[in-house]
mmCIF file of C-alpha atoms in Angstrom:
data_model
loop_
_atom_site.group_PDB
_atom_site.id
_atom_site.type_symbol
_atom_site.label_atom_id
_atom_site.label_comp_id
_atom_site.label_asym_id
_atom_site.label_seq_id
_atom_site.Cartn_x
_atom_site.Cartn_y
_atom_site.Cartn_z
ATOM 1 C CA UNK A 1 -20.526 18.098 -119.667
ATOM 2 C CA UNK A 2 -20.777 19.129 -116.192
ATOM 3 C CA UNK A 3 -17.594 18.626 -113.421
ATOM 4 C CA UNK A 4 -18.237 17.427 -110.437
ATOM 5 C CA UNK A 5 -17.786 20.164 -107.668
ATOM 6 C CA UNK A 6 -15.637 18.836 -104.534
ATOM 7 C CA UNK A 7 -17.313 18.895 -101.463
ATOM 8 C CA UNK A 8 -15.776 21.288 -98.595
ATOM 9 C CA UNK A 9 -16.976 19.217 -95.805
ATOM 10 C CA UNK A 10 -13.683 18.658 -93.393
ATOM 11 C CA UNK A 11 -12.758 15.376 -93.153
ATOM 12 C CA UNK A 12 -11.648 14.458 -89.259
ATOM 13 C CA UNK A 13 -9.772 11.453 -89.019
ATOM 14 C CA UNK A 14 -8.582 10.256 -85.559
ATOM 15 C CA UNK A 15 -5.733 8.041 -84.800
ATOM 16 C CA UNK A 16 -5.506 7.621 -81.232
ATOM 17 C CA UNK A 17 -4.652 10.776 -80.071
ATOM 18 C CA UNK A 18 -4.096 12.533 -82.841
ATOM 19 C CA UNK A 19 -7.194 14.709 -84.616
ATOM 20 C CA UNK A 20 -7.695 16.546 -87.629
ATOM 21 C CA UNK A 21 -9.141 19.997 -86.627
ATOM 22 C CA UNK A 22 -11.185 21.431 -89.423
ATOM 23 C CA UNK A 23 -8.605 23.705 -90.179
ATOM 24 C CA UNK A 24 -6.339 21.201 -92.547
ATOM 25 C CA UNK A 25 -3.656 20.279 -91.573
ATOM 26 C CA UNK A 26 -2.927 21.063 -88.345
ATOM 27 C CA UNK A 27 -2.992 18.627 -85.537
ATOM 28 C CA UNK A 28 -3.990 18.445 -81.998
ATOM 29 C CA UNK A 29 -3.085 16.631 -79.268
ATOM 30 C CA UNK A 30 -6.400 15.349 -76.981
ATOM 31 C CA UNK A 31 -4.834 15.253 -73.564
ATOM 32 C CA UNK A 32 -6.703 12.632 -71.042
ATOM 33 C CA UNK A 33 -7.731 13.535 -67.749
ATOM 34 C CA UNK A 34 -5.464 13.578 -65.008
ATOM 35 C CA UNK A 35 -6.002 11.422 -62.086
ATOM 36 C CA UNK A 36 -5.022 13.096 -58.860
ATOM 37 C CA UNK A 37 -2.810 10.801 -56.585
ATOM 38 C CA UNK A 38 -4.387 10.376 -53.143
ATOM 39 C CA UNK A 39 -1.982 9.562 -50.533
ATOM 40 C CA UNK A 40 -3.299 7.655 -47.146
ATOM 41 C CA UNK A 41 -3.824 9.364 -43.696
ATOM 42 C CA UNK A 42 -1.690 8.815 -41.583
ATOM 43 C CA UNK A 43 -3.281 7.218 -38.155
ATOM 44 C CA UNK A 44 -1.579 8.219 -35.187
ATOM 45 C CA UNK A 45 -2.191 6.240 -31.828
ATOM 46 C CA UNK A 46 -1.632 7.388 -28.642
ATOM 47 C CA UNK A 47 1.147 7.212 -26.412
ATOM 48 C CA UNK A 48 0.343 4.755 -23.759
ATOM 49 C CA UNK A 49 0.476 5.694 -20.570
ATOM 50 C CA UNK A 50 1.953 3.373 -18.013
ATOM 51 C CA UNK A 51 -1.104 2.907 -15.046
ATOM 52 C CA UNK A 52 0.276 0.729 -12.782
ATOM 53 C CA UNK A 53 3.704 3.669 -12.347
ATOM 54 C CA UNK A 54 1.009 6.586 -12.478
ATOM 55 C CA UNK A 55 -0.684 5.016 -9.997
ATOM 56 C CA UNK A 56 2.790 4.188 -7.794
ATOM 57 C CA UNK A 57 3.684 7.657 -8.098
ATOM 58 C CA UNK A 58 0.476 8.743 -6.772
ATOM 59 C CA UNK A 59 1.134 6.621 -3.830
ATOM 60 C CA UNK A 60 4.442 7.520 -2.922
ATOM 61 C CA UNK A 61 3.426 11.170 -3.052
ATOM 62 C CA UNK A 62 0.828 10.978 -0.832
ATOM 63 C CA UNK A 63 3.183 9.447 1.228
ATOM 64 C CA UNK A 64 5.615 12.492 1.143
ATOM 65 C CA UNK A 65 3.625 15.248 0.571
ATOM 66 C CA UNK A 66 0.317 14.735 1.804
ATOM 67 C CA UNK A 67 -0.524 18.646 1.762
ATOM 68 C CA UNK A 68 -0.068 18.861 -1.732
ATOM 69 C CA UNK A 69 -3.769 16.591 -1.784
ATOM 70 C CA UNK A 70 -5.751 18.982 0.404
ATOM 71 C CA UNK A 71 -8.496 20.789 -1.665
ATOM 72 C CA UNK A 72 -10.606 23.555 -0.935
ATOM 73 C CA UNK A 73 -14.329 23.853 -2.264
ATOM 74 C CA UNK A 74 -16.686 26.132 -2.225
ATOM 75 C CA UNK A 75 -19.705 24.528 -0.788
ATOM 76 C CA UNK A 76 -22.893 26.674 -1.809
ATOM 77 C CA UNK A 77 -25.023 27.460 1.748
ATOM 78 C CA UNK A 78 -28.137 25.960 2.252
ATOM 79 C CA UNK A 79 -30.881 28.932 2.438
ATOM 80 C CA UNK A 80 -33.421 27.432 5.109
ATOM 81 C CA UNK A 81 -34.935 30.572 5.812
ATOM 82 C CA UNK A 82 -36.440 33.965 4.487
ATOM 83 C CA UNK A 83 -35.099 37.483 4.711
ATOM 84 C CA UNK A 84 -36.404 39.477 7.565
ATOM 85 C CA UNK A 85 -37.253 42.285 4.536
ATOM 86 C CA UNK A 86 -39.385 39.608 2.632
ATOM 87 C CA UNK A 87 -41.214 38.426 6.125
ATOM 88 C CA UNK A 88 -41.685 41.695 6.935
ATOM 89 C CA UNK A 89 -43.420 42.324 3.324
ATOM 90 C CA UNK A 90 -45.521 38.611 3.308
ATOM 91 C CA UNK A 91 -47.075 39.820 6.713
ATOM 92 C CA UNK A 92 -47.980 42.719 5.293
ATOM 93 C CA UNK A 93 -49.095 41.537 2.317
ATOM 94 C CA UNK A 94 -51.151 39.172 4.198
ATOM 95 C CA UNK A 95 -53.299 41.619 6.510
ATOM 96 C CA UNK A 96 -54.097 43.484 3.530
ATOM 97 C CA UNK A 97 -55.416 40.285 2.157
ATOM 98 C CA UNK A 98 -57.515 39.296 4.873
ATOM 99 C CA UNK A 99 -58.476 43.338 6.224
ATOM 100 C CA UNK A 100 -56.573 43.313 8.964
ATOM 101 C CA UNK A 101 -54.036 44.513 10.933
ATOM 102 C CA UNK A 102 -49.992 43.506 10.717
ATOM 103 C CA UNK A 103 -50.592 42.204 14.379
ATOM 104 C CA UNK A 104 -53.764 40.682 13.746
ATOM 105 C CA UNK A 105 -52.027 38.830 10.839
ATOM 106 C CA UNK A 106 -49.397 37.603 13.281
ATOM 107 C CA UNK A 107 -51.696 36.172 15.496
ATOM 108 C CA UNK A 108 -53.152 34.299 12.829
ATOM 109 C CA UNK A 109 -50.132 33.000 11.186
ATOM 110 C CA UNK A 110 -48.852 31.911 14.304
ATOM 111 C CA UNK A 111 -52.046 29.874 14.802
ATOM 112 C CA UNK A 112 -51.664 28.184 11.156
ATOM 113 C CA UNK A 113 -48.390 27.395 12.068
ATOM 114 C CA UNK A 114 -48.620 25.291 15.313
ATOM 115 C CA UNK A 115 -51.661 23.622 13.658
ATOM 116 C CA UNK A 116 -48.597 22.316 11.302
ATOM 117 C CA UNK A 117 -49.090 25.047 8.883
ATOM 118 C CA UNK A 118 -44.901 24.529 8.255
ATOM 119 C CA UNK A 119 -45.655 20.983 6.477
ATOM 120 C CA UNK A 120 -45.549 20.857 2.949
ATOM 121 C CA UNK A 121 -47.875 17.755 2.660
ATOM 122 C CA UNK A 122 -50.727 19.573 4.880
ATOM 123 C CA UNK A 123 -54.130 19.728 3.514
ATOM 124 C CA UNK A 124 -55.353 23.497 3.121
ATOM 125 C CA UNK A 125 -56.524 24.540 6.805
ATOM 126 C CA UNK A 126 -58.434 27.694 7.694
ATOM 127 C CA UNK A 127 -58.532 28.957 11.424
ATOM 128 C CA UNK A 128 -61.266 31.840 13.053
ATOM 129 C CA UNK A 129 -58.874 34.345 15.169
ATOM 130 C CA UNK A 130 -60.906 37.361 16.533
ATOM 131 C CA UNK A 131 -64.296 36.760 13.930
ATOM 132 C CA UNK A 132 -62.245 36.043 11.391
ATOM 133 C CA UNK A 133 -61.401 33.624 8.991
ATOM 134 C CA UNK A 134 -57.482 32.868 7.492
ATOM 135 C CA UNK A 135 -56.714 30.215 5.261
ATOM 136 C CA UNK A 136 -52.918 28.663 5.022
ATOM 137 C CA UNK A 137 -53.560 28.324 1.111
ATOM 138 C CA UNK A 138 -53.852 32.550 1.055
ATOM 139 C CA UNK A 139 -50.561 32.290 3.373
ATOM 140 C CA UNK A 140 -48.788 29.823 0.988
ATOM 141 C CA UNK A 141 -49.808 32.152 -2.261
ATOM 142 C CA UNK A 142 -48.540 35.095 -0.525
ATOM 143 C CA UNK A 143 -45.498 33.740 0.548
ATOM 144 C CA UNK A 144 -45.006 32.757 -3.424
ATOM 145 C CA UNK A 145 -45.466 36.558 -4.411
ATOM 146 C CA UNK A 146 -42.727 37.207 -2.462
ATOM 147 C CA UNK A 147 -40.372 35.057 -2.790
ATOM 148 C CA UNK A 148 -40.710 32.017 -5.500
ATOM 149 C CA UNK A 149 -38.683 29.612 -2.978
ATOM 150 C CA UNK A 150 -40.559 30.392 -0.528
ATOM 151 C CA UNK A 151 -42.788 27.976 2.125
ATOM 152 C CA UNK A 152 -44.091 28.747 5.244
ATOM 153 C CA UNK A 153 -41.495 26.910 6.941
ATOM 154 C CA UNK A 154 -38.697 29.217 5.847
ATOM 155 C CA UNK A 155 -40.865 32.229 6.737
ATOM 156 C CA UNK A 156 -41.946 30.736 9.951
ATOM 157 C CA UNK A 157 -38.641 29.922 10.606
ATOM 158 C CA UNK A 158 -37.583 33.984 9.550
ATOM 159 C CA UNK A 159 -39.566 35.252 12.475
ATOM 160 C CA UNK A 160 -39.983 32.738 15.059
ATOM 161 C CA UNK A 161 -39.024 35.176 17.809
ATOM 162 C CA UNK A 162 -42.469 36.323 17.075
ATOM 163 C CA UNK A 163 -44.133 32.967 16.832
ATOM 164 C CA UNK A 164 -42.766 31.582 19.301
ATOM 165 C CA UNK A 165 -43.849 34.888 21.605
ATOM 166 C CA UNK A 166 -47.638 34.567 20.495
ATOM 167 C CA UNK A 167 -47.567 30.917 20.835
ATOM 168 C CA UNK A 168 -46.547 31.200 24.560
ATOM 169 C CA UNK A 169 -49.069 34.060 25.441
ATOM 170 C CA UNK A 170 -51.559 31.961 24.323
ATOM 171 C CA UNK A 171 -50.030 28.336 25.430
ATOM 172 C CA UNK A 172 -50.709 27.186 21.437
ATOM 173 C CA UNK A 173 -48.681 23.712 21.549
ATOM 174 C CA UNK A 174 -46.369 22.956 18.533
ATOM 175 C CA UNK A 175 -47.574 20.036 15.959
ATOM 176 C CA UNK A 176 -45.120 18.090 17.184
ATOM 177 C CA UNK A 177 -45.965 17.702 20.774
ATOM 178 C CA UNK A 178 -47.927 14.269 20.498
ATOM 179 C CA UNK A 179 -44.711 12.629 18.400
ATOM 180 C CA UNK A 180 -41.966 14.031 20.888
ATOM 181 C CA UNK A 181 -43.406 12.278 23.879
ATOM 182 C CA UNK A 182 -44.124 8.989 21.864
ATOM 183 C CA UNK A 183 -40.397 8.837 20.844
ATOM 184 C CA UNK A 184 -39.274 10.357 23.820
ATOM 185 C CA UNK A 185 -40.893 8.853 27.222
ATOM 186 C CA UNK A 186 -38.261 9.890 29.315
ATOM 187 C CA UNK A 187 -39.200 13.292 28.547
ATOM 188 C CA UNK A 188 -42.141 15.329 30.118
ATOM 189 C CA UNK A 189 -42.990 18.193 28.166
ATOM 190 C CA UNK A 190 -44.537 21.033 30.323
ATOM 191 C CA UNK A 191 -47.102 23.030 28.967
ATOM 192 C CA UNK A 192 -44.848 25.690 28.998
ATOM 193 C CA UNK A 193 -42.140 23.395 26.719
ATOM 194 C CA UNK A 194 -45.544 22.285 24.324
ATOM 195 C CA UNK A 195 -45.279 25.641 22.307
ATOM 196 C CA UNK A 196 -41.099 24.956 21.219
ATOM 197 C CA UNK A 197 -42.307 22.022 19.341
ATOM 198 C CA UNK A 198 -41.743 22.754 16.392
ATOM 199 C CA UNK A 199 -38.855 21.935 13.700
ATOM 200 C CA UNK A 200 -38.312 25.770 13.281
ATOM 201 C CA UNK A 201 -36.826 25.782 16.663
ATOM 202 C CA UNK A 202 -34.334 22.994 16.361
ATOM 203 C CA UNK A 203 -31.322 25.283 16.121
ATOM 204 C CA UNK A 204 -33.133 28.166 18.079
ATOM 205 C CA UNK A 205 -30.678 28.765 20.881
ATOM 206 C CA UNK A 206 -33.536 30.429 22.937
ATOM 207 C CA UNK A 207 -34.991 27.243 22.752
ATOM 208 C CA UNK A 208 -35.092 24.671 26.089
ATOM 209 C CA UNK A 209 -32.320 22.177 25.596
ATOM 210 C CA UNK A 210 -34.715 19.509 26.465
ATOM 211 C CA UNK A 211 -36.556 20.100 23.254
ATOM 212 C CA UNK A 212 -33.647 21.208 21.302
ATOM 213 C CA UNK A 213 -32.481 17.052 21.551
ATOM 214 C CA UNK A 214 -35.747 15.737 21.062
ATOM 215 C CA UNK A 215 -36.119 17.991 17.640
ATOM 216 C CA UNK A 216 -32.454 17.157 16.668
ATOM 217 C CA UNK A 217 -32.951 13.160 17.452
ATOM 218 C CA UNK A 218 -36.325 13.736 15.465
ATOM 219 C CA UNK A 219 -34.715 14.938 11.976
ATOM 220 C CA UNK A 220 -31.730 12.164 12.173
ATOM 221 C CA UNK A 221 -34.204 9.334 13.000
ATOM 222 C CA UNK A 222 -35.776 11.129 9.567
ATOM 223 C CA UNK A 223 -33.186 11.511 7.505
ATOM 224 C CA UNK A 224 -31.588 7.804 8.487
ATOM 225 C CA UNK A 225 -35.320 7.073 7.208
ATOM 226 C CA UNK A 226 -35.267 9.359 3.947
ATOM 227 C CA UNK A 227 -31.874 7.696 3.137
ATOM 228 C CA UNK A 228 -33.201 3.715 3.710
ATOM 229 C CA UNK A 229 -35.747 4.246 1.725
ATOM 230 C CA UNK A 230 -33.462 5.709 -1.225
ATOM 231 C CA UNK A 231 -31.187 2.938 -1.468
ATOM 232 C CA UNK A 232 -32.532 -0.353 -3.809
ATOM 233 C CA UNK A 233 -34.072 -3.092 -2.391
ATOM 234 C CA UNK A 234 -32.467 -6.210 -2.068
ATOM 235 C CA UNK A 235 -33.641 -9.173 -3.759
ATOM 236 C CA UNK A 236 -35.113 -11.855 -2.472
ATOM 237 C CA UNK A 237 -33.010 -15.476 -1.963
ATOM 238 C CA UNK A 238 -35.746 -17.175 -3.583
ATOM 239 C CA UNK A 239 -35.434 -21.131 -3.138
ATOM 240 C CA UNK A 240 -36.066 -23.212 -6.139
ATOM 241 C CA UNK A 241 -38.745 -26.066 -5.804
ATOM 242 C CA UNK A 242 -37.034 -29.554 -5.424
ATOM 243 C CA UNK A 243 -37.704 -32.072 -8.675
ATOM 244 C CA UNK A 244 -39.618 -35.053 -8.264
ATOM 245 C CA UNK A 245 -37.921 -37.748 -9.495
#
């Protein structure tokens, strides 16, 4: 008769948390995992600060020490006008453009300028001086090359001893002749005042007072103007229509 051989499969038996590892016997303990406590932030407000007694404060200091609420700043100048090196180097620049000489070049600039070659909204103008032809779009490139801010009104306005020279010699009114007697009919303005025309020479102290007030009433009346039309318009009180009844 044969016996019947035990089997040596490990039993596991598991009574909560107790188990039977497959060495007999022994016993291990199955630990659960731990849950980590979290603990709330804490939210902290701000103190508050009393307004209306900041504000008192304030007040009553003024009151006593006034200097203690003068500032200084540093107010960045306004560049108007180009170097005498860089107008010196755009004239040159310019004569070798058109073939000519720095004088020549003068002459013609000069010319572009009194024909209101200073105003940024002019159309492209070309003028003959001596048989030859200069154009105030050449002028205004040059003028870039030298200096990227540059405009012909802040190079004009760099050497308007000379323009103002050339202009006389040759009795070349400014552009802004016509407008200076409109706005100012108490004023006559000599041939010999037509050539000072010009914004340029609104803080020129060489030029004629006369003209000086005329170009300084000019560019408040303009600015007063510039600043109008900034502001929003108004609307309208529109009136509603009346119901029949």
């Amino acid at each position: 008769m044969f016996k019947k051989k035990k089997s040596n499969k490990n039993l596991i038996m598991t009574d909560s948390n107790i188990e039977i590892s497959p060495e007999i016997g022994t016993e291990t303990e199955i630990k659960e995992p731990s849950q980590k406590k979290t603990r709330a932030k804490r939210v902290t407000t701000p103190k508050k600060i009393d307004t209306i007694s900041s504000l008192q404060s304030i007040r009553n200091s003024m009151e006593a020490e006034a200097d203690n609420f003068l500032a200084e700043i540093d107010v960045p100048p306004v560049i108007d006008t180009m170097s005498e090196e860089n107008c010196e180097i755009v004239i040159n620049k310019y004569a070798t453009k058109n073939n000519c000489t720095p004088s020549q070049a003068a002459v013609a600039i000069t010319l572009l300028v009194q024909n209101g070659g200073t105003n940024l909204s002019k159309k492209p103008i070309t003028r003959v001086v001596n048989d030859k032809r200069f154009d105030l779009t050449d002028l205004r490139e040059v003028i870039k090359e030298v200096d990227k801010n540059g405009t012909v009104r802040k190079f004009a306005k760099g050497i308007r001893d000379i323009i103002i020279e050339i202009a006389l010699l040759n009795n070349w009114s400014g552009p802004l002749k016509n407008s200076l007697k409109i706005n100012n009919p108490a004023v006559e303005i000599t041939e010999e005042l037509g050539p000072w025309c010009l914004e340029i020479h609104a803080d020129n102290p060489e030029c004629p007072q006369i003209i000086k007030e005329a170009l300084i009433r000019r560019e408040e009346q303009l600015k007063a103007t510039q600043i109008k039309a900034s502001l929003p318009n108004k609307p309208r009180n529109q009136r509603g229509k009346k119901k029949k009844r």
